[in-house]
Short mmCIF file of C-alpha atoms in Angstrom, two decimals:
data_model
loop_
_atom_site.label_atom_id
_atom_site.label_comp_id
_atom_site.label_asym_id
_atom_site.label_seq_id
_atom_site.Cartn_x
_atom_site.Cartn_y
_atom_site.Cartn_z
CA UNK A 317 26.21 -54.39 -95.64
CA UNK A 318 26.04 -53.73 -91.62
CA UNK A 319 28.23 -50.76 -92.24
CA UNK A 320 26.34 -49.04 -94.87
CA UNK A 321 23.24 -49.52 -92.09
CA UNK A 322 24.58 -48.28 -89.31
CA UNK A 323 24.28 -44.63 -90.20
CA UNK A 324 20.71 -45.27 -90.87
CA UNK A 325 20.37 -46.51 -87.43
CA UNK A 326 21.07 -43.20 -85.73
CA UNK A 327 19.69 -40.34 -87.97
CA UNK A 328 16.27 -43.01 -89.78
CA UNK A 329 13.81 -39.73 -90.17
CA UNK A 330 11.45 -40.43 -92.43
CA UNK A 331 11.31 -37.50 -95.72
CA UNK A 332 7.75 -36.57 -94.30
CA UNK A 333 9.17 -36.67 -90.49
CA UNK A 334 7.75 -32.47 -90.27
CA UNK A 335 4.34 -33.73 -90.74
CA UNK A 336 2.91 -35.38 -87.51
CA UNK A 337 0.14 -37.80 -88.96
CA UNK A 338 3.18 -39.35 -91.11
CA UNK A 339 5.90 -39.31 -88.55
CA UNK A 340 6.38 -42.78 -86.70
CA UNK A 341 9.66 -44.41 -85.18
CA UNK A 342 9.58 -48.53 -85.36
CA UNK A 343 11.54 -49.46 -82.59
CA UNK A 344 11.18 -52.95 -84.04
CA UNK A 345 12.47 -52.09 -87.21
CA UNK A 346 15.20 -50.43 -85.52
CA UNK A 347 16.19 -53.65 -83.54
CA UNK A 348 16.58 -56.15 -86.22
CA UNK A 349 19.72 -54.28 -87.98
CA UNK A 350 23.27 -55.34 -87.53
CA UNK A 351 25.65 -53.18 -85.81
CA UNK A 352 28.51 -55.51 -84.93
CA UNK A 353 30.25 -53.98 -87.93
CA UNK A 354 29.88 -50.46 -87.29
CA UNK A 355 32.11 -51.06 -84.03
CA UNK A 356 29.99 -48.81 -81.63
CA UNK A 357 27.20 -51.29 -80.61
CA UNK A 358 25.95 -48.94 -78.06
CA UNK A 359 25.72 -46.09 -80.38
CA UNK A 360 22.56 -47.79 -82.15
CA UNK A 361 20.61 -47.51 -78.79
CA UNK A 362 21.08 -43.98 -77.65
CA UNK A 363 20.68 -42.74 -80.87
CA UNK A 364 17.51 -44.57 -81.31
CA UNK A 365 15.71 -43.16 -77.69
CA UNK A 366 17.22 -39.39 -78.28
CA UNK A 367 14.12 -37.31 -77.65
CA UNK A 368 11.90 -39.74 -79.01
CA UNK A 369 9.01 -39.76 -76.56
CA UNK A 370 5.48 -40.89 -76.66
CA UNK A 371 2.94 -38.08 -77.49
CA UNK A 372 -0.81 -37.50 -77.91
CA UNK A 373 -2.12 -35.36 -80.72
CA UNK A 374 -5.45 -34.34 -80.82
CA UNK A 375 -6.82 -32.32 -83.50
CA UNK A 376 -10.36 -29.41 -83.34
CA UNK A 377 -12.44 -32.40 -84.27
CA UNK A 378 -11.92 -34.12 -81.19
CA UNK A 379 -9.94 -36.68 -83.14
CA UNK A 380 -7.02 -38.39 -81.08
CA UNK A 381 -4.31 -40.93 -81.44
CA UNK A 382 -0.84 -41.54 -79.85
CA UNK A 383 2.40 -40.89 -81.81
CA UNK A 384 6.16 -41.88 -81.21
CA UNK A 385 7.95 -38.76 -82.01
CA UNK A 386 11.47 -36.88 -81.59
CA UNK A 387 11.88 -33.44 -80.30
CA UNK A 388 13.56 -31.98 -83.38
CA UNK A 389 10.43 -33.10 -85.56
CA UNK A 390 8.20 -31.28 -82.52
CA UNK A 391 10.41 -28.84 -82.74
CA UNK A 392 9.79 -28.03 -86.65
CA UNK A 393 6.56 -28.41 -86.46
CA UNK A 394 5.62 -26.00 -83.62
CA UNK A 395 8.55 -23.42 -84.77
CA UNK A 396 9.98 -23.98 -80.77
CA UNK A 397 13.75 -23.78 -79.50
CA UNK A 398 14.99 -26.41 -77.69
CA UNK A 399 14.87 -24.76 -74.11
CA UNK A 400 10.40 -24.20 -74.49
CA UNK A 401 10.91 -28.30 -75.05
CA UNK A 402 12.73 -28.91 -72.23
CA UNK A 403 10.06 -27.11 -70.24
CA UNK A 404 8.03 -30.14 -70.86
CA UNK A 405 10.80 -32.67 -69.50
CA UNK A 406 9.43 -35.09 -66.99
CA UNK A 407 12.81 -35.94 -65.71
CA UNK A 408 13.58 -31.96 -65.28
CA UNK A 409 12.00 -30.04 -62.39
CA UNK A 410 10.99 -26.54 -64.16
CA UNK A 411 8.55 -23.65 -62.64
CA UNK A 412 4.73 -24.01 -63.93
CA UNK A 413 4.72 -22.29 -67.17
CA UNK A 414 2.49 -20.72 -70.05
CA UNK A 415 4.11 -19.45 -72.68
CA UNK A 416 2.67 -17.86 -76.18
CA UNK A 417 4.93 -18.44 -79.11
CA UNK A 418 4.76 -17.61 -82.49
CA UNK A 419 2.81 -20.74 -83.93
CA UNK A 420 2.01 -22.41 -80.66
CA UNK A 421 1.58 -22.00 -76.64
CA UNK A 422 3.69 -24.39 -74.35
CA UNK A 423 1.95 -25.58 -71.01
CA UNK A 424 3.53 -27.10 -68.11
CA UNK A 425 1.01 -27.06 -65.39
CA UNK A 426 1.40 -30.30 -62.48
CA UNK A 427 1.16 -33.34 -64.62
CA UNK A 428 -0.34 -31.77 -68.07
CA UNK A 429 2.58 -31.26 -70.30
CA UNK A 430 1.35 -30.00 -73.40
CA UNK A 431 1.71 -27.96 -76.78
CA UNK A 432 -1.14 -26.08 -78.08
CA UNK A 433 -1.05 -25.08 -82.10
CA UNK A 434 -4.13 -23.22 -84.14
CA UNK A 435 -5.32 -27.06 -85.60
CA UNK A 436 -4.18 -29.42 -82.87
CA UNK A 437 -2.89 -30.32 -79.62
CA UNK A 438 -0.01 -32.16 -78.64
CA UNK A 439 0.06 -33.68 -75.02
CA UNK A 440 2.79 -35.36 -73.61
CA UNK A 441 1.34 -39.27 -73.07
CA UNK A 442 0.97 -40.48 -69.79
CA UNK A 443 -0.38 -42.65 -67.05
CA UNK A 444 -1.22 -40.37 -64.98
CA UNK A 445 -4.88 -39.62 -64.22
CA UNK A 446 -4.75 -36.07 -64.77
CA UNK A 447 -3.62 -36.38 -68.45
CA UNK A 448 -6.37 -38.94 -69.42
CA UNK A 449 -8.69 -36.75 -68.03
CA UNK A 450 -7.25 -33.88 -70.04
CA UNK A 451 -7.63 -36.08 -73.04
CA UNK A 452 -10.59 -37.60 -72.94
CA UNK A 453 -12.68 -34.05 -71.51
CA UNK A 454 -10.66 -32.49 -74.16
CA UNK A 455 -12.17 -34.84 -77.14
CA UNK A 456 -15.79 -34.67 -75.48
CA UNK A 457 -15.73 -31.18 -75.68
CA UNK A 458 -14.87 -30.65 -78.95
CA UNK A 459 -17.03 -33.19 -80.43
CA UNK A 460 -20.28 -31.15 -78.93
CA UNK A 461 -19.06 -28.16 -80.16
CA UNK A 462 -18.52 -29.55 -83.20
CA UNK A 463 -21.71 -28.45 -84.04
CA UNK A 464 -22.50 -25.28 -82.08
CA UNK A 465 -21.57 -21.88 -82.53
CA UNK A 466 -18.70 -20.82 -79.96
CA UNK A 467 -16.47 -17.46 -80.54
CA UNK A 468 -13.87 -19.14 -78.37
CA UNK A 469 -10.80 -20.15 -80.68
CA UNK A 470 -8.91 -23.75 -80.65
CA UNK A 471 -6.19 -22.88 -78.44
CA UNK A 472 -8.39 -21.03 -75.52
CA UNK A 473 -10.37 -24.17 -74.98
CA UNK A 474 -7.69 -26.56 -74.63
CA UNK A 475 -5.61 -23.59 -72.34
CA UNK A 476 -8.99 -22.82 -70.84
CA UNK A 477 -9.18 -27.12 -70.02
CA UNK A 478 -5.69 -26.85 -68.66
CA UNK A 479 -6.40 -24.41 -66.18
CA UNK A 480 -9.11 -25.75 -64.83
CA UNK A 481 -8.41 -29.52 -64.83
CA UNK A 482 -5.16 -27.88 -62.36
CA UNK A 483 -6.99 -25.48 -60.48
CA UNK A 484 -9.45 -28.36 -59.45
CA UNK A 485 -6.79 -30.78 -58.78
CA UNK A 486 -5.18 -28.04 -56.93
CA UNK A 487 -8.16 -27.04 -54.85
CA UNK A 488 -9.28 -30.53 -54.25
CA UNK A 489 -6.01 -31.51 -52.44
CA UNK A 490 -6.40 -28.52 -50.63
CA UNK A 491 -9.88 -29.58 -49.51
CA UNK A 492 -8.40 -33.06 -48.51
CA UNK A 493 -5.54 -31.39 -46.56
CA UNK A 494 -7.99 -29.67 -44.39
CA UNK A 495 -10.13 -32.38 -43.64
CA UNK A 496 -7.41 -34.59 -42.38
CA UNK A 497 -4.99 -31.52 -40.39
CA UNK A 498 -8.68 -30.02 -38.40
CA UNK A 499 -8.86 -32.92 -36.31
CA UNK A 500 -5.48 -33.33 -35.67
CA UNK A 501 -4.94 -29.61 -34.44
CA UNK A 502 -8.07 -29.71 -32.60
CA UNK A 503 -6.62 -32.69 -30.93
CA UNK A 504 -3.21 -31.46 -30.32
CA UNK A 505 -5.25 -28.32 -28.63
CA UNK A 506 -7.18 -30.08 -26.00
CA UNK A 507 -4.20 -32.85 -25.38
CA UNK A 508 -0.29 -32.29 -25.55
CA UNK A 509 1.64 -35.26 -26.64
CA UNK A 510 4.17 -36.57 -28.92
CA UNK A 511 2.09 -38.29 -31.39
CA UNK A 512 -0.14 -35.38 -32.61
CA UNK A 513 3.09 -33.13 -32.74
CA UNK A 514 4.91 -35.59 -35.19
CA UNK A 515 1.24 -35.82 -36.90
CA UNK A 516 1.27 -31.95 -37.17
CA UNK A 517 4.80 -31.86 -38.53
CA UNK A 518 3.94 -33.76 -41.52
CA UNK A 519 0.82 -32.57 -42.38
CA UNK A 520 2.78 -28.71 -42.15
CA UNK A 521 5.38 -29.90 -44.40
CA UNK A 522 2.82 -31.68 -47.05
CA UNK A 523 1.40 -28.09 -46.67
CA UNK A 524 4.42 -25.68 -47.47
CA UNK A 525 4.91 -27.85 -50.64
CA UNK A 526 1.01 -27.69 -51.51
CA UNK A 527 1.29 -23.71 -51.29
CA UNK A 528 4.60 -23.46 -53.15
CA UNK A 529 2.97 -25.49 -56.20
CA UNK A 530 -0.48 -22.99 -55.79
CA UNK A 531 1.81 -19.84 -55.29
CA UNK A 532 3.35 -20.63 -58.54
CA UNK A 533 0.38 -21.00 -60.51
CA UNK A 534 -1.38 -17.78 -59.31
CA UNK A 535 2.41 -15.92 -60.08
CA UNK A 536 2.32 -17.63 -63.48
CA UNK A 537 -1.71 -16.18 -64.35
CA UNK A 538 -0.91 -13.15 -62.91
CA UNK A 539 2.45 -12.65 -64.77
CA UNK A 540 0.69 -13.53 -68.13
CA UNK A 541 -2.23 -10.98 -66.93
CA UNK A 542 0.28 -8.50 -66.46
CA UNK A 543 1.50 -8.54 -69.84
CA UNK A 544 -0.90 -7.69 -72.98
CA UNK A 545 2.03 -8.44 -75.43
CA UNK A 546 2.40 -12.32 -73.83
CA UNK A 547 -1.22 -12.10 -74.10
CA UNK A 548 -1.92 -11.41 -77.97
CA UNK A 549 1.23 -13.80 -78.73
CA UNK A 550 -1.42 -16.78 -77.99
CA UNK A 551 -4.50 -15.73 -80.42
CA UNK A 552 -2.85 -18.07 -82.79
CA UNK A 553 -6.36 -18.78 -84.94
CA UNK A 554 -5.95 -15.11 -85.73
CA UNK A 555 -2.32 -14.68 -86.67
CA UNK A 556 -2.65 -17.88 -88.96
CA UNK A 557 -5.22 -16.00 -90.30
CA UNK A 558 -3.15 -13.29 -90.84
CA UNK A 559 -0.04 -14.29 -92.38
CA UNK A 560 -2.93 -16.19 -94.97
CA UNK A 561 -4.24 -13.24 -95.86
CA UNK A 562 -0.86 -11.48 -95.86
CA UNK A 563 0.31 -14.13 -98.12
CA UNK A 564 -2.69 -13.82 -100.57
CA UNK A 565 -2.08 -9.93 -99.93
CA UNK A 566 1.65 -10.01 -101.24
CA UNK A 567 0.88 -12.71 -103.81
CA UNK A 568 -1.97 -10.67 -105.66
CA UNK A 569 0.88 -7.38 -105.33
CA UNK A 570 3.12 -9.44 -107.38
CA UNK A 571 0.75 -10.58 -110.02
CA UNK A 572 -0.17 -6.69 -110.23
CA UNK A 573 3.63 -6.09 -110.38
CA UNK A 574 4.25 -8.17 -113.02
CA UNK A 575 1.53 -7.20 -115.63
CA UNK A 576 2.31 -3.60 -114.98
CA UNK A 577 5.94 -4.04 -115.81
CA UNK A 578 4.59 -6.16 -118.95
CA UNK A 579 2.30 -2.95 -120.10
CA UNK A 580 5.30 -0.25 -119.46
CA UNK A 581 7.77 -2.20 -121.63
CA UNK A 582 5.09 -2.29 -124.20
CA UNK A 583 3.55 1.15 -124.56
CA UNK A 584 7.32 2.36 -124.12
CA UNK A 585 9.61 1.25 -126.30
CA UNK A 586 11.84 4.18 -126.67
CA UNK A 587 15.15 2.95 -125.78
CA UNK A 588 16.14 -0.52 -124.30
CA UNK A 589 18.40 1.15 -121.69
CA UNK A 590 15.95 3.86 -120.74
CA UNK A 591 13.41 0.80 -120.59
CA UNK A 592 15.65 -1.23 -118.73
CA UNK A 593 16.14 1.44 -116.17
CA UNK A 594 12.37 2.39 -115.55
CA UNK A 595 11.48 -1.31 -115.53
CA UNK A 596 13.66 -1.58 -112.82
CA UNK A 597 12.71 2.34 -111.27
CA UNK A 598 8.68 0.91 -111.45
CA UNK A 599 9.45 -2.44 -109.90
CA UNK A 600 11.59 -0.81 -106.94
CA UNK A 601 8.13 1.33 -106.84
CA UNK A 602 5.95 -1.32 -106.64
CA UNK A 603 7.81 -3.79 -104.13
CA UNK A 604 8.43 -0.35 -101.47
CA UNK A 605 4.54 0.24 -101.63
CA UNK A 606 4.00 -3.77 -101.44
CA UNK A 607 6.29 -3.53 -98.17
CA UNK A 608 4.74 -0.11 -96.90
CA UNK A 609 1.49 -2.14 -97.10
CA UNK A 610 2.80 -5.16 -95.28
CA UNK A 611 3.99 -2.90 -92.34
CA UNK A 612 1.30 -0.92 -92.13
CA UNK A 613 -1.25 -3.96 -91.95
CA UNK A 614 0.99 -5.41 -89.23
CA UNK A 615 1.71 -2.36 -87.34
CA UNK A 616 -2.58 -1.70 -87.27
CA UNK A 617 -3.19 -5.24 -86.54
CA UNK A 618 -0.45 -5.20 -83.68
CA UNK A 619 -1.71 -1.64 -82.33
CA UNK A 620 -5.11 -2.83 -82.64
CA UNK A 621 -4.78 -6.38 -80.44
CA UNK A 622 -7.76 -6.93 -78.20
CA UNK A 623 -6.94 -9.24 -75.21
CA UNK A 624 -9.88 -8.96 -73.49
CA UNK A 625 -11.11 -12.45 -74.35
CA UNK A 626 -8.31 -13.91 -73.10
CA UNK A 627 -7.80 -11.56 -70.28
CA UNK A 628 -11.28 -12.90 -68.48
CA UNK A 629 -10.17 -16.00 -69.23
CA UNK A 630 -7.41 -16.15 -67.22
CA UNK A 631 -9.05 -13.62 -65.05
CA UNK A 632 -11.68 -16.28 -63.98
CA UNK A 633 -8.88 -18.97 -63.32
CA UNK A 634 -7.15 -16.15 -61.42
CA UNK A 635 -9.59 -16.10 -58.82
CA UNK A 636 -10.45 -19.91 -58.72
CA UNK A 637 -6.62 -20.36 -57.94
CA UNK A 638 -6.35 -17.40 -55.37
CA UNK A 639 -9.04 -18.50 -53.53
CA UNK A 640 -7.43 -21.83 -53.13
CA UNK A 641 -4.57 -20.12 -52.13
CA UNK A 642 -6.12 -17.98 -49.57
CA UNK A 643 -7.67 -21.66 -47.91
CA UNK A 644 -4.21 -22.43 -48.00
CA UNK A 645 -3.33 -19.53 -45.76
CA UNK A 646 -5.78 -19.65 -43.64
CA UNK A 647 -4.91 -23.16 -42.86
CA UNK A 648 -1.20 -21.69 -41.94
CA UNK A 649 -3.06 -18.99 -39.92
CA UNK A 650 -4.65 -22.13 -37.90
CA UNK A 651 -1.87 -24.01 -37.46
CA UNK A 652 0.10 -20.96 -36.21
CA UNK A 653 -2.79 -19.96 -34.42
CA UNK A 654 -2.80 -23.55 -32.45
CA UNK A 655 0.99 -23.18 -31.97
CA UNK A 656 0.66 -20.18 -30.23
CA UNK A 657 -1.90 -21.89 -27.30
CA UNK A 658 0.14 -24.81 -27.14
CA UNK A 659 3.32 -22.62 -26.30
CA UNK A 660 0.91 -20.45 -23.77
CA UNK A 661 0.14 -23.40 -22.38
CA UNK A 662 3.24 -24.88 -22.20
CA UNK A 663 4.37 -21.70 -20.73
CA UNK A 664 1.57 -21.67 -18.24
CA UNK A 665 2.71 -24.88 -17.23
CA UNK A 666 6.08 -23.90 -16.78
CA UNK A 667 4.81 -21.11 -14.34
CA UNK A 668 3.07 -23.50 -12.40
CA UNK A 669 6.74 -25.21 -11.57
CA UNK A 670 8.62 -22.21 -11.16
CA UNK A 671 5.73 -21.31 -8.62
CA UNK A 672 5.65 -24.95 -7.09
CA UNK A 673 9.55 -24.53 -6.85
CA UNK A 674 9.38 -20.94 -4.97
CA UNK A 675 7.60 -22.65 -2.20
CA UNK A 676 9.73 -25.81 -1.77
CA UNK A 677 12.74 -23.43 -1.63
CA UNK A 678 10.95 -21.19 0.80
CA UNK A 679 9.80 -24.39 3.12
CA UNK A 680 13.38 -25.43 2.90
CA UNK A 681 14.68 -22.30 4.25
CA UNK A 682 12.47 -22.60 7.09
CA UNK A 683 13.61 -26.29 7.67
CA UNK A 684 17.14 -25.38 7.91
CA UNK A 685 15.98 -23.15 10.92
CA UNK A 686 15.36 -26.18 12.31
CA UNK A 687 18.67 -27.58 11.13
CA UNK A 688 20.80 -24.82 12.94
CA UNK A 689 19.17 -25.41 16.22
CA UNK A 690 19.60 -29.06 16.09
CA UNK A 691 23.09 -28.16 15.40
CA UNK A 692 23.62 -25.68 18.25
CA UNK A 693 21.88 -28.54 20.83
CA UNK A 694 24.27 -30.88 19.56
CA UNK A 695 27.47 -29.34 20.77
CA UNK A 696 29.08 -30.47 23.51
CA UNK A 697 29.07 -28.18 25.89
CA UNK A 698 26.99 -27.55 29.65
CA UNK A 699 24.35 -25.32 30.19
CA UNK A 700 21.42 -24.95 32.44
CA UNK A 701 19.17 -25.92 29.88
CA UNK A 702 20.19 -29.35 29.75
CA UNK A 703 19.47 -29.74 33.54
CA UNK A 704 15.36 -29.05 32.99
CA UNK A 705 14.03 -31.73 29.99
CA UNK A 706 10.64 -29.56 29.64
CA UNK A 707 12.85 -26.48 28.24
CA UNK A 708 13.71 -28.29 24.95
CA UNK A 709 9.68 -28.03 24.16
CA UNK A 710 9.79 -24.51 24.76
CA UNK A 711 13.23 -24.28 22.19
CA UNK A 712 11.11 -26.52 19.67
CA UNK A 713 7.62 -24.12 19.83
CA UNK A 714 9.81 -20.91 19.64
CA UNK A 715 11.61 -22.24 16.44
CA UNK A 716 8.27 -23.84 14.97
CA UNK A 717 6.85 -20.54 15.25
CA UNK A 718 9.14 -18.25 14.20
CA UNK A 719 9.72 -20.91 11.00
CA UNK A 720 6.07 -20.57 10.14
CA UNK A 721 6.51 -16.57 10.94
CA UNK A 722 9.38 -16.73 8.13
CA UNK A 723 7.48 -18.92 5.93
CA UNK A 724 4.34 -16.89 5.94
CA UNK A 725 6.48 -13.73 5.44
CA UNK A 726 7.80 -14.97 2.06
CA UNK A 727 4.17 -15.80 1.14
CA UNK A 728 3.16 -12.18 1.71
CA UNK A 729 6.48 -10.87 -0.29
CA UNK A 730 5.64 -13.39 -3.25
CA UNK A 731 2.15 -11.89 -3.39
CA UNK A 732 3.40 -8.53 -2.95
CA UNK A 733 5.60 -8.73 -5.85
CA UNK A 734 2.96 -10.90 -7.69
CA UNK A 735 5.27 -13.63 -8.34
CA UNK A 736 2.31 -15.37 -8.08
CA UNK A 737 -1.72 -15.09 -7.25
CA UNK A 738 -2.47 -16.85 -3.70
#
């Protein structure tokens, strides 16, 4: 019994698992089978948590509830590879992103992780503030224009929510940045220490890292602007639209095919191979125009794609985020700015030694006058100078002056070679 279970442990999708309102995984149910006779006890639990994560679905009604679902069943449902999943990974560090697939647009802006399809969204669940918000503006909005006319399709206003709920999270760190780093620069101008340097250092890192995350945001609007083709690949309300009328459009072709095949073998029968052969002549016919028709409506459709409502859209965004990327700057301007007069000062300061140490040097020089005539009166020899005490104060004024002679000479070549201002 435990071993006919234990495949059911690992691959337990449910027949319905592609439709999401169906698709549940009972971890409970899970954890009551018996796996000591499959002989891989640990297989039950990884197989169990592979890709199953906790999502948010949220259809155009406003509608919302929380579902447990695997990546594979995503995966079907949105027609997405693996690696536009993976995108989404909270464990994963991956650039922001927008991209517009064939049946859906992936979002990975900050903390709002999401898939957007023509009927629903589906938002990666979270704690994090920015995601309720996400959800519960998201529902709010929909259900009051539930009943209001609005040519803007599914998918732009939950992209169009996206953006801004991250622009304004965005712009409103950047506006807490700079009221916390003004006073501290300010500071660090009118006083030099230790304390307001380390304080600077921080808030320049938390800064580079702020400007990175904004800088990749404006790259990822403007990249999408860029590009009309990555553009039309999100109006998914109008190629669902599409393929249903394609698919009405090649259904009706067949019906026609089939009933005029059903008249020629009637109002022909002249020779069963010679019908045989035109049977098959009128339906080769029929299907070529079918496909000429199914080209040409996609080729006119394709040549024909107007992006301009979703080319102000992110045009809008596109300014909101490079204006919070020019504060950003700015800020960097200030702080570089601020450097600048603290190393002129510093240097000024430096200066002001170099100057103070000129004149020490030059006073010493003068004292070792001093120095060599105390050492030439302190050899032992006899002279007549020894014999008459009041010549010694004649020796001392004649070396005091011509010491402050040699001292005021260096002053005059300083200023000459404006070493320094006296």
């Amino acid at each position: 019994m435990a071993e006919s279970q234990a495949p059911s442990v690992i691959f337990d999708v449910p027949e319905s698992a592609s439709s999401l309102n169906t698709v549940r995984l009972d971890s409970d149910r899970h954890g009551n089978h018996d796996t000591h006779g499959s002989g891989f006890p640990g297989l039950k639990k990884r197989g169990h948590n592979l890709g199953s994560r906790s999502w948010i679905k949220i259809d155009q009604t406003g509608n919302s509830k929380v579902l447990e679902l695997d990546k594979f069943t995503v995966m079907r449902h949105c027609s997405l590879p693996s690696r536009d999943l993976r995108l989404l990974d909270p464990l994963f560090i991956y650039p922001y992103t927008i991209l517009g697939r064939e049946k859906a647009i992936v979002i990975s802006l900050e903390q709002i992780r999401c898939i957007i399809t023509a009927d629903e969204v589906i938002l990666m669940n979270s704690l994090d503030g920015s995601v309720l918000q996400y959800k519960s503006e998201l529902c709010r909005r929909l259900q009051t224009s539930k009943d209001q006319s609005d040519d803007l399709p599914f998918e732009f206003k939950a992209l169009e929510l996206a953006l801004e709920l991250t622009c304004t999270s965005l712009d409103a760190q950047v506006k807490e940045l700079e009221m916390e780093i003004y006073p501290v620069l300010d500071e660090l101008a009118s006083s030099i220490s230790t304390i307001n340097l380390e304080r600077v250092r921080r808030f320049k890192g938390h800064l580079l890292a702020l400007t990175q995350r904004v800088q990749k945001v404006c790259d990822e609007i403007e990249h999408l602007m860029d590009d009309d083709g990555d553009m039309a690949e999100m109006y998914l309300t109008e190629k669902k639209e599409r393929r249903e009328a394609l698919t009405s459009g090649d259904l009706y072709d067949q019906i026609n095919t089939s009933q005029n095949v059903r008249v020629v073998s009637k109002s022909a029968p002249v020779s069963p191979v010679g019908s045989c052969s035109g049977v098959r002549k009128l339906q080769r016919a029929f299907s070529s125009i079918s496909s000429s028709k199914h080209g040409s409506f996609l080729s006119s459709s394709s040549a024909g794609e107007n992006v301009d409502q979703l080319e102000m859209l992110l045009e809008a965004y596109f300014i909101v985020i490079d204006n919070t990327l020019n504060k950003l700057l700015s800020l960097k301007d200030y702080i570089n700015d601020t450097e600048d007069l603290i190393n002129i000062k510093l240097g000024n300061v430096q200066n002001q030694l170099i100057q103070f140490e000129l004149l020490l040097t030059a006073a010493t020089f003068v004292a070792t006058v001093f120095a060599v005539v105390t050492a030439v009166f302190g050899m032992n020899f006899e002279d007549s100078v020894f014999d008459n005490p009041s010549t010694f104060n004649w020796v001392l004024i004649i070396t005091g002056a011509f010491g402050g002679m040699l001292y005021f000479s260096f002053l005059i070549y300083f200023r000459h070679k404006k070493v320094f201002p006296l």
